[in-house]
mmCIF file of C-alpha atoms in Angstrom:
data_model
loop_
_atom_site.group_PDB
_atom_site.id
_atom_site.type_symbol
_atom_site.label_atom_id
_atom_site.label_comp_id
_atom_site.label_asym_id
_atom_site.label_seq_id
_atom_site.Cartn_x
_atom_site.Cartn_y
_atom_site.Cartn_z
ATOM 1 C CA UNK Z 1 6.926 31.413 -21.488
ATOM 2 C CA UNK Z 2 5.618 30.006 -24.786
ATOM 3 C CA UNK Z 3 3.722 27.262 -25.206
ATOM 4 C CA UNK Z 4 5.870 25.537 -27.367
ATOM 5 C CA UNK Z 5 7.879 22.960 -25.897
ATOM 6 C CA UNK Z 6 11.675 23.561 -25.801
ATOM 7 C CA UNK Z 7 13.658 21.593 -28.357
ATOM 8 C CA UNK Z 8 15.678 19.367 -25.671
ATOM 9 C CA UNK Z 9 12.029 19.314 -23.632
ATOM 10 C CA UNK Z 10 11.213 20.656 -20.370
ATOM 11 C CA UNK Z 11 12.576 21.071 -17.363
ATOM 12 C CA UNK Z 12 11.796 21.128 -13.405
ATOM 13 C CA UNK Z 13 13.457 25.149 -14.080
ATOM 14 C CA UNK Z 14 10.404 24.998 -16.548
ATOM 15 C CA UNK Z 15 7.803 23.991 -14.534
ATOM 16 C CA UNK Z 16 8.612 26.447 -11.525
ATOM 17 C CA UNK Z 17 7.975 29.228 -14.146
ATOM 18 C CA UNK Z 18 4.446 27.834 -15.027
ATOM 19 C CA UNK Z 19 1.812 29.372 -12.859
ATOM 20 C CA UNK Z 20 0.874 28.354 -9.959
ATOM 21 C CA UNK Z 21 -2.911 27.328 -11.082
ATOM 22 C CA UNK Z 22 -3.865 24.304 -9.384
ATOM 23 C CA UNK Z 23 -3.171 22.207 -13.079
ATOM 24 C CA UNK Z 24 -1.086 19.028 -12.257
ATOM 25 C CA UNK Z 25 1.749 19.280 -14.290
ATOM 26 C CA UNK Z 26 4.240 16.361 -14.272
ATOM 27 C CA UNK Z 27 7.665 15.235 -16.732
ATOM 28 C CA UNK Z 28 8.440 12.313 -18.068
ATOM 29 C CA UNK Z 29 11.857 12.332 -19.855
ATOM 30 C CA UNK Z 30 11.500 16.209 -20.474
ATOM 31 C CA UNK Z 31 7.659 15.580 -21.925
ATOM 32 C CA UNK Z 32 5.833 18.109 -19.975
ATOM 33 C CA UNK Z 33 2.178 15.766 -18.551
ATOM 34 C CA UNK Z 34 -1.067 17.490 -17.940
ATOM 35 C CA UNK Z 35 -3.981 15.361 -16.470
ATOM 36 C CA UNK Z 36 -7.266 16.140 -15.816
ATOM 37 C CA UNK Z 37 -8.806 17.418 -12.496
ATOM 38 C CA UNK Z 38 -9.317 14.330 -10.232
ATOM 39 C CA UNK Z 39 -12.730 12.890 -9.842
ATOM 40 C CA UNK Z 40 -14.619 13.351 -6.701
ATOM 41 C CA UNK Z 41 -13.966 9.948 -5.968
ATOM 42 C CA UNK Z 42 -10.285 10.404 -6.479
ATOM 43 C CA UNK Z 43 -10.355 12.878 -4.089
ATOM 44 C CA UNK Z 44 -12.391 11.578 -1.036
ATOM 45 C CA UNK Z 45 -9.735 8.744 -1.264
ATOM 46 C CA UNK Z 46 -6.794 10.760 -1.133
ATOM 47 C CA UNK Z 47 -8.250 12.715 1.655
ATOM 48 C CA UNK Z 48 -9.579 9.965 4.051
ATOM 49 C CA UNK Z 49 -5.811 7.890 3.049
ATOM 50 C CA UNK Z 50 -3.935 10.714 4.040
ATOM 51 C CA UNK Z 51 -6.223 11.484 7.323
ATOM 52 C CA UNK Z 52 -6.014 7.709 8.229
ATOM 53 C CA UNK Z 53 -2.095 7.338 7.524
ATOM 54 C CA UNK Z 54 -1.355 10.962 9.526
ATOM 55 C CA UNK Z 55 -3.135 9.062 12.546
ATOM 56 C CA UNK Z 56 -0.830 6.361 13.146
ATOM 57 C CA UNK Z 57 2.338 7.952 11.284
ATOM 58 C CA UNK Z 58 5.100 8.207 13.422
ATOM 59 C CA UNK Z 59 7.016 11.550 14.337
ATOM 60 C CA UNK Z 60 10.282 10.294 11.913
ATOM 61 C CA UNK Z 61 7.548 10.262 9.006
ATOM 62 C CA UNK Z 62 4.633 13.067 7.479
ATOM 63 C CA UNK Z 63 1.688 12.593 5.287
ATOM 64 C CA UNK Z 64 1.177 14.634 2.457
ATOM 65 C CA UNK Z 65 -0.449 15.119 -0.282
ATOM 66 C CA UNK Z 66 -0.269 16.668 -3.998
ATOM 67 C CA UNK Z 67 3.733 17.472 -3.278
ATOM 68 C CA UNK Z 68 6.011 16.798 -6.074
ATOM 69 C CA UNK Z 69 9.172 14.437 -6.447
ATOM 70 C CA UNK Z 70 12.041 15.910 -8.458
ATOM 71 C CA UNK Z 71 13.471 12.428 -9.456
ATOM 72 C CA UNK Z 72 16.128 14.865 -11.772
ATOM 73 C CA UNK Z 73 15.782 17.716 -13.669
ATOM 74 C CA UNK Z 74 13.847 16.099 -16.696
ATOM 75 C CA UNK Z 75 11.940 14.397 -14.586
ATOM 76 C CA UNK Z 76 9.049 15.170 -11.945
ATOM 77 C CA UNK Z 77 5.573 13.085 -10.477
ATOM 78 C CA UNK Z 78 3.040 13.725 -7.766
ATOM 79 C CA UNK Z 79 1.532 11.168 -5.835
ATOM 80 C CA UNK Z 80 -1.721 11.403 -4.844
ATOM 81 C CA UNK Z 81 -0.291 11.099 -1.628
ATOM 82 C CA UNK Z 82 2.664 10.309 -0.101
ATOM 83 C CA UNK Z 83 5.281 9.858 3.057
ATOM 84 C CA UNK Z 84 8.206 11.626 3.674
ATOM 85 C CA UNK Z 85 10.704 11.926 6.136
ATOM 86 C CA UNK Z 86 10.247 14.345 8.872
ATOM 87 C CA UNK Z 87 13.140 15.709 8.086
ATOM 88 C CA UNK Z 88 12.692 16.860 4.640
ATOM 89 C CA UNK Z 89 9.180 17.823 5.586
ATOM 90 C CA UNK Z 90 10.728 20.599 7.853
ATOM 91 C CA UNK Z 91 12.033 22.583 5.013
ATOM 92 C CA UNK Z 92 8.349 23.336 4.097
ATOM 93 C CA UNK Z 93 8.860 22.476 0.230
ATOM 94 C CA UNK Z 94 6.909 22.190 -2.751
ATOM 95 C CA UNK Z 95 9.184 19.190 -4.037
ATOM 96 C CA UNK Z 96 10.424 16.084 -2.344
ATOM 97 C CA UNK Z 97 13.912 14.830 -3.901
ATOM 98 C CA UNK Z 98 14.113 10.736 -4.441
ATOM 99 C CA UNK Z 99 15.532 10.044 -0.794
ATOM 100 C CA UNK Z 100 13.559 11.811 1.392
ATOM 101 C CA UNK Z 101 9.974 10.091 -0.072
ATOM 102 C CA UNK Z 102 9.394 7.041 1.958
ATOM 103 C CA UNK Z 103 6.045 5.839 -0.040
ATOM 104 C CA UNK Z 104 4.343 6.592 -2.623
ATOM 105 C CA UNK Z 105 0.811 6.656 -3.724
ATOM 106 C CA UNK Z 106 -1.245 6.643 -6.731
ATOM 107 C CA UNK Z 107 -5.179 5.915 -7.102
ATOM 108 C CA UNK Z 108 -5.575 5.114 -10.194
ATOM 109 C CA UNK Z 109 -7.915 7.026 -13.028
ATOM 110 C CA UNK Z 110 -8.868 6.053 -16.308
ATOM 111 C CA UNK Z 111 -6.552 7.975 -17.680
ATOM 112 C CA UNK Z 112 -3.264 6.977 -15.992
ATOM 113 C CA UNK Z 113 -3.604 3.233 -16.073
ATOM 114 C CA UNK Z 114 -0.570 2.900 -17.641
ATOM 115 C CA UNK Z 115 1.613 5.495 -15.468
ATOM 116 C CA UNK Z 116 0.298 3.995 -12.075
ATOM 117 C CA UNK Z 117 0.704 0.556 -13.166
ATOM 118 C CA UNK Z 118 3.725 0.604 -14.976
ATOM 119 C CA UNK Z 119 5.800 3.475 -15.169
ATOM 120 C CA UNK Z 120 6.045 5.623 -12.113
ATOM 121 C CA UNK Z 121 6.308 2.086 -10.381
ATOM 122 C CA UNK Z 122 9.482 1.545 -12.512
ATOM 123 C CA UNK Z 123 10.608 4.732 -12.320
ATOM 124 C CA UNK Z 124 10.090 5.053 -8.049
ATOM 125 C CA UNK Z 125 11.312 1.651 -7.496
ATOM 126 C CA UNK Z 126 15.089 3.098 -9.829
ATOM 127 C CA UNK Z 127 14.776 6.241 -7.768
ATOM 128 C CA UNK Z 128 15.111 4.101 -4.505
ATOM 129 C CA UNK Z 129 11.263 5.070 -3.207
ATOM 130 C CA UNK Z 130 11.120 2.070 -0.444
ATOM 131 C CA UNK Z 131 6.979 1.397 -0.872
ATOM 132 C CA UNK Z 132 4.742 2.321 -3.378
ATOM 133 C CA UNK Z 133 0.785 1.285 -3.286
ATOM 134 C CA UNK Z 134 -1.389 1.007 -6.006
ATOM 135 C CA UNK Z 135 -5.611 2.240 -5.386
ATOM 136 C CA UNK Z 136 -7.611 0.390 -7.631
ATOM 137 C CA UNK Z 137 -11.267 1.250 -7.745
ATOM 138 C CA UNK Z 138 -13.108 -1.192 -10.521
ATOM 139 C CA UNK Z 139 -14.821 -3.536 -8.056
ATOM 140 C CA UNK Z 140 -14.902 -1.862 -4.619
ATOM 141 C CA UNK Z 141 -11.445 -0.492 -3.796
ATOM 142 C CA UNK Z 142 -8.193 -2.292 -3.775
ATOM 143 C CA UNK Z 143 -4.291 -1.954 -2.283
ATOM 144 C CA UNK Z 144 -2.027 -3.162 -3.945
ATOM 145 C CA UNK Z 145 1.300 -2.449 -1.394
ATOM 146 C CA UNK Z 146 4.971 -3.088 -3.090
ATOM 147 C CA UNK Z 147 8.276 -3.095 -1.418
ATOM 148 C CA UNK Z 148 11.341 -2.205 -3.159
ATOM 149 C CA UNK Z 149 14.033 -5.240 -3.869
ATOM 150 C CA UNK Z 150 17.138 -2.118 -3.826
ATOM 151 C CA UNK Z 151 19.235 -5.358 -5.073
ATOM 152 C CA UNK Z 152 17.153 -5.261 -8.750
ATOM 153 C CA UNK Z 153 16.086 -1.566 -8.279
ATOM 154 C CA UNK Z 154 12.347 -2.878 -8.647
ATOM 155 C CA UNK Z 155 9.060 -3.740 -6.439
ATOM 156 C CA UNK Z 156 8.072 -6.883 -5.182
ATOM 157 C CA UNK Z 157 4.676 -7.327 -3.852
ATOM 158 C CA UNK Z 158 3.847 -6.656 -0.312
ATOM 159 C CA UNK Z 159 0.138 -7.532 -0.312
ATOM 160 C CA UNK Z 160 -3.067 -7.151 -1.918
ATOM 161 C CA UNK Z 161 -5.331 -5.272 0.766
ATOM 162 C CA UNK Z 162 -9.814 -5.417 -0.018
ATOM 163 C CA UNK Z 163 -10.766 -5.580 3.550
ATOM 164 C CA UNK Z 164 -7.498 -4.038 5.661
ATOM 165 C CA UNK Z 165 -4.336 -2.825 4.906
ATOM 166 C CA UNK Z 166 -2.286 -4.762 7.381
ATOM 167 C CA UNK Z 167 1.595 -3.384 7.386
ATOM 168 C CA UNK Z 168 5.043 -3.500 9.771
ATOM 169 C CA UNK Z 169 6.569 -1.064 7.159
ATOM 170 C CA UNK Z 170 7.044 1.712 7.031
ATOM 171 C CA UNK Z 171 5.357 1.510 10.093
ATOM 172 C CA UNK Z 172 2.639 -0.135 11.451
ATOM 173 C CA UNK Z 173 -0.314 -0.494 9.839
ATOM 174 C CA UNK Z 174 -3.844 -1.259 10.303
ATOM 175 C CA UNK Z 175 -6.338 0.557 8.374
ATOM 176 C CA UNK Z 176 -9.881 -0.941 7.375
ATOM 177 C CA UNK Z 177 -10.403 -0.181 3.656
ATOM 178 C CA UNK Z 178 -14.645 1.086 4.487
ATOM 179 C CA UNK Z 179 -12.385 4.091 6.001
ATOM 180 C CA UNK Z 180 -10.855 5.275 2.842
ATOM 181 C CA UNK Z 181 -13.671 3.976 0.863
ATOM 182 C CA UNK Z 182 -15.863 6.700 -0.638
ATOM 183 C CA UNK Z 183 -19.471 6.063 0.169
ATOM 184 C CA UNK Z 184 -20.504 5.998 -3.761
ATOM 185 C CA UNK Z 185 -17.961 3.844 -5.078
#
């Protein structure tokens, strides 16, 4: 496979040729994305969410984590962690189509302010992804929980969470933020 991009751009077909090296590689529009290795920080927060959410997650629903969403075949993301249906969870997949992701979510890093705030929000909410959550981490650690309006094919806030995430949907929720919170924030 050359390193050259393709002159129409990538393609999901593309990126199950790469190899499989632990490098997050994402599309956007056929523009093959490469971040950076999460921080530790990053990390401990994706862990302890995912532990936390599995806990109380009902049997319909599974927590996972680092699994991509084929939104089509130009375009791919992966949460830092997300919930799908039990369902598609039983196939045992690498990739999650649109439908079968109930929420979505990203912890946001320096460098994708602008895809966790703006476009994968945009882009999950047109897909039909019912929640998506927002981690920010500037001054202690923040939720920010959305719920899709399927009407507009966009999210409306749900809450803004600093001390507990409180939720009925997608199931009930009750999580004290100290639990996800890494001890050197």
């Amino acid at each position: 496979m050359s390193d050259l991009p393709p002159a129409d751009g990538w393609t999901v077909d593309d990126l199950d040729a790469m190899p499989d090296d632990g490098v997050r590689r994402e599309l956007l529009d056929g523009v093959l994305l490469v971040s950076p290795s999460p921080t530790d920080i990053h990390q401990i927060i994706a862990g302890r969410l995912m532990v936390a959410l599995e806990e109380s997650c009902p049997a319909e629903f599974q927590v996972t984590q680092g699994v991509e969403i084929r939104m089509n075949s130009r375009k791919a993301f992966i949460p830092d962690v997300l919930v799908a249906t039990d369902q598609a969870a039983r196939r045992r997949t690498r990739t999650y189509l649109p439908h079968e992701v109930v929420l979505a979510i990203e912890i946001v890093s320096p460098t994708s302010i602008s895809m966790d705030r703006i476009t994968k929000p945009a882009l999950y909410a047109a897909a039909g992804i019912p929640f998506y959550w927002r981690i920010e981490t500037g001054d202690g650690l923040i939720v920010h929980a959305y719920k899709i309006d399927p009407e507009h094919e966009v999210y409306r806030p749900d809450g803004t969470f600093q001390d507990k995430i409180v939720a009925t949907e997608p199931w009930k929720i009750d999580l004290p933020i100290a639990r996800i919170t890494p001890r050197y924030l």
